[in-house]
GROMACS .gro file of C-alpha atoms in nm:
model
  180
    1UNK     CA    1  -1.516  -1.253  -0.085
    2UNK     CA    2  -1.647  -1.603  -0.187
    3UNK     CA    3  -1.834  -1.591   0.177
    4UNK     CA    4  -2.005  -1.264   0.120
    5UNK     CA    5  -2.087  -1.268  -0.251
    6UNK     CA    6  -2.211  -1.648  -0.284
    7UNK     CA    7  -2.406  -1.670  -0.025
    8UNK     CA    8  -2.654  -1.334  -0.180
    9UNK     CA    9  -2.626  -1.554  -0.497
   10UNK     CA   10  -2.667  -1.862  -0.348
   11UNK     CA   11  -2.963  -1.696  -0.086
   12UNK     CA   12  -3.139  -1.507  -0.410
   13UNK     CA   13  -3.303  -1.718  -0.732
   14UNK     CA   14  -3.324  -1.403  -0.918
   15UNK     CA   15  -2.968  -1.361  -0.961
   16UNK     CA   16  -2.752  -1.441  -1.207
   17UNK     CA   17  -2.409  -1.455  -1.230
   18UNK     CA   18  -2.225  -1.435  -1.602
   19UNK     CA   19  -1.878  -1.464  -1.597
   20UNK     CA   20  -1.671  -1.305  -1.877
   21UNK     CA   21  -1.581  -0.954  -2.068
   22UNK     CA   22  -1.840  -0.723  -2.087
   23UNK     CA   23  -1.967  -0.373  -2.384
   24UNK     CA   24  -2.240  -0.188  -2.382
   25UNK     CA   25  -2.391  -0.289  -2.738
   26UNK     CA   26  -2.670  -0.020  -2.640
   27UNK     CA   27  -2.745   0.211  -2.351
   28UNK     CA   28  -2.956  -0.055  -2.187
   29UNK     CA   29  -2.779  -0.450  -2.370
   30UNK     CA   30  -2.433  -0.558  -2.265
   31UNK     CA   31  -2.266  -0.839  -2.477
   32UNK     CA   32  -2.042  -1.016  -2.315
   33UNK     CA   33  -1.795  -1.272  -2.406
   34UNK     CA   34  -1.812  -1.540  -2.176
   35UNK     CA   35  -1.524  -1.720  -2.026
   36UNK     CA   36  -1.558  -2.055  -2.230
   37UNK     CA   37  -1.565  -1.867  -2.518
   38UNK     CA   38  -1.947  -1.813  -2.582
   39UNK     CA   39  -2.067  -1.513  -2.646
   40UNK     CA   40  -2.424  -1.376  -2.460
   41UNK     CA   41  -2.680  -1.047  -2.505
   42UNK     CA   42  -2.816  -0.924  -2.178
   43UNK     CA   43  -3.058  -0.610  -2.190
   44UNK     CA   44  -3.190  -0.461  -1.879
   45UNK     CA   45  -3.409  -0.143  -1.800
   46UNK     CA   46  -3.081  -0.001  -1.661
   47UNK     CA   47  -2.710  -0.138  -1.568
   48UNK     CA   48  -2.567  -0.015  -1.260
   49UNK     CA   49  -2.168  -0.027  -1.307
   50UNK     CA   50  -1.971  -0.165  -0.954
   51UNK     CA   51  -1.634  -0.115  -1.092
   52UNK     CA   52  -1.509  -0.002  -0.702
   53UNK     CA   53  -1.233   0.162  -0.605
   54UNK     CA   54  -0.859   0.188  -0.527
   55UNK     CA   55  -0.665   0.404  -0.336
   56UNK     CA   56  -0.589   0.761  -0.492
   57UNK     CA   57  -0.216   0.871  -0.523
   58UNK     CA   58  -0.197   1.197  -0.500
   59UNK     CA   59   0.107   1.318  -0.769
   60UNK     CA   60   0.394   1.351  -0.537
   61UNK     CA   61   0.741   1.365  -0.713
   62UNK     CA   62   0.949   1.028  -0.601
   63UNK     CA   63   0.643   0.844  -0.449
   64UNK     CA   64   0.537   0.634  -0.741
   65UNK     CA   65   0.777   0.305  -0.735
   66UNK     CA   66   0.836   0.317  -0.350
   67UNK     CA   67   0.698   0.069  -0.120
   68UNK     CA   68   0.415   0.261   0.043
   69UNK     CA   69   0.109   0.157   0.217
   70UNK     CA   70  -0.250   0.228   0.158
   71UNK     CA   71  -0.445   0.106   0.395
   72UNK     CA   72  -0.474  -0.291   0.202
   73UNK     CA   73  -0.090  -0.325   0.293
   74UNK     CA   74  -0.133  -0.195   0.622
   75UNK     CA   75  -0.418  -0.426   0.765
   76UNK     CA   76  -0.181  -0.710   0.634
   77UNK     CA   77   0.139  -0.630   0.769
   78UNK     CA   78   0.350  -0.821   0.995
   79UNK     CA   79   0.521  -0.669   1.170
   80UNK     CA   80   0.497  -0.268   1.383
   81UNK     CA   81   0.702  -0.003   1.198
   82UNK     CA   82   0.943   0.207   1.419
   83UNK     CA   83   0.787   0.509   1.307
   84UNK     CA   84   0.495   0.552   1.063
   85UNK     CA   85   0.445   0.905   0.851
   86UNK     CA   86   0.041   0.878   0.756
   87UNK     CA   87  -0.034   1.120   0.450
   88UNK     CA   88  -0.366   1.220   0.509
   89UNK     CA   89  -0.609   1.336   0.808
   90UNK     CA   90  -0.897   1.171   0.722
   91UNK     CA   91  -1.081   0.844   0.899
   92UNK     CA   92  -0.883   0.542   0.680
   93UNK     CA   93  -0.521   0.782   0.804
   94UNK     CA   94  -0.662   0.851   1.138
   95UNK     CA   95  -0.778   0.508   1.224
   96UNK     CA   96  -0.493   0.303   1.097
   97UNK     CA   97  -0.243   0.566   1.256
   98UNK     CA   98  -0.430   0.559   1.608
   99UNK     CA   99  -0.424   0.162   1.583
  100UNK     CA  100  -0.060   0.129   1.464
  101UNK     CA  101   0.025   0.406   1.780
  102UNK     CA  102  -0.150   0.212   2.020
  103UNK     CA  103   0.063  -0.119   1.872
  104UNK     CA  104   0.419   0.106   1.934
  105UNK     CA  105   0.465   0.290   1.669
  106UNK     CA  106   0.527   0.628   1.611
  107UNK     CA  107   0.338   0.819   1.412
  108UNK     CA  108   0.326   1.119   1.257
  109UNK     CA  109   0.020   1.261   1.051
  110UNK     CA  110   0.035   1.521   0.742
  111UNK     CA  111  -0.273   1.642   0.636
  112UNK     CA  112  -0.303   1.870   0.332
  113UNK     CA  113  -0.582   2.051   0.407
  114UNK     CA  114  -0.577   2.323   0.758
  115UNK     CA  115  -0.751   2.049   1.041
  116UNK     CA  116  -0.796   1.668   1.064
  117UNK     CA  117  -1.178   1.514   0.928
  118UNK     CA  118  -1.200   1.809   0.701
  119UNK     CA  119  -1.563   1.750   0.641
  120UNK     CA  120  -1.632   1.651   0.978
  121UNK     CA  121  -1.704   1.953   1.246
  122UNK     CA  122  -1.450   2.155   1.347
  123UNK     CA  123  -1.498   2.079   1.748
  124UNK     CA  124  -1.474   1.707   1.633
  125UNK     CA  125  -1.141   1.764   1.427
  126UNK     CA  126  -1.023   1.987   1.698
  127UNK     CA  127  -1.069   1.678   1.954
  128UNK     CA  128  -0.951   1.414   1.823
  129UNK     CA  129  -0.630   1.597   1.690
  130UNK     CA  130  -0.578   1.656   2.114
  131UNK     CA  131  -0.693   1.294   2.195
  132UNK     CA  132  -0.404   1.188   1.916
  133UNK     CA  133  -0.178   1.401   2.055
  134UNK     CA  134  -0.228   1.304   2.398
  135UNK     CA  135  -0.181   0.970   2.305
  136UNK     CA  136   0.134   1.067   2.131
  137UNK     CA  137   0.030   1.106   1.788
  138UNK     CA  138   0.238   1.395   1.623
  139UNK     CA  139   0.018   1.602   1.424
  140UNK     CA  140   0.082   1.851   1.096
  141UNK     CA  141  -0.221   1.992   0.922
  142UNK     CA  142  -0.166   2.244   0.652
  143UNK     CA  143   0.148   2.044   0.510
  144UNK     CA  144   0.167   2.060   0.125
  145UNK     CA  145   0.403   1.779  -0.026
  146UNK     CA  146   0.662   1.866  -0.199
  147UNK     CA  147   0.873   1.519  -0.232
  148UNK     CA  148   0.901   1.177  -0.141
  149UNK     CA  149   1.236   1.013  -0.166
  150UNK     CA  150   1.270   0.572  -0.042
  151UNK     CA  151   1.634   0.494   0.022
  152UNK     CA  152   1.762   0.225   0.281
  153UNK     CA  153   1.446   0.138   0.398
  154UNK     CA  154   1.366   0.498   0.505
  155UNK     CA  155   1.091   0.683   0.374
  156UNK     CA  156   1.129   1.048   0.347
  157UNK     CA  157   0.835   1.329   0.264
  158UNK     CA  158   0.964   1.743   0.220
  159UNK     CA  159   0.714   1.978   0.235
  160UNK     CA  160   0.678   2.323   0.464
  161UNK     CA  161   1.063   2.394   0.467
  162UNK     CA  162   1.100   2.041   0.684
  163UNK     CA  163   1.180   1.687   0.646
  164UNK     CA  164   0.997   1.390   0.815
  165UNK     CA  165   1.157   1.059   0.816
  166UNK     CA  166   1.051   0.678   0.859
  167UNK     CA  167   1.039   0.338   0.810
  168UNK     CA  168   0.692   0.298   0.670
  169UNK     CA  169   0.449   0.539   0.491
  170UNK     CA  170   0.078   0.512   0.422
  171UNK     CA  171  -0.091   0.683   0.184
  172UNK     CA  172  -0.451   0.762   0.320
  173UNK     CA  173  -0.535   1.034   0.088
  174UNK     CA  174  -0.893   0.916  -0.003
  175UNK     CA  175  -1.030   0.656  -0.317
  176UNK     CA  176  -1.075   0.702  -0.667
  177UNK     CA  177  -1.366   0.489  -0.854
  178UNK     CA  178  -1.204   0.242  -1.105
  179UNK     CA  179  -1.386   0.341  -1.376
  180UNK     CA  180  -1.080   0.308  -1.642
   0.00000   0.00000   0.00000
């Protein structure tokens, strides 16, 4: 972030960075309590709140409090799991699942909807499923997760009358805005 945003600030003298805690005083007026304690009022025609997004964690009983991975943890993993279970069959889950499979992990993808990449064309979804399965990835669509259990370094995900067990669980079920 430092390199990305500092470069933008340095290259654009018309952008002023104000650090602090802001609140709306009016629809186009912000009051910022700066880090040095001073209060600054900023007026603008429009205000963009760029709060970012966080991984969406589905309300599956037992999931909270387990050491599951989001894409952030998966990208900095220091070891390849023996068996990675991926909850979510969209772009992020499939990309990371395929990467770990190619690095030697056994990978199982569990998707709630009836096909992978549900917002893409059905032919793309079917072709990608065939390619992943040809590489050894196990794919289950229409999978409704009923519970997650983590014990002795193993995850167990129960749904559709089946239980899947692995040493890592990647939850890749989308993102939600950080509006709270």
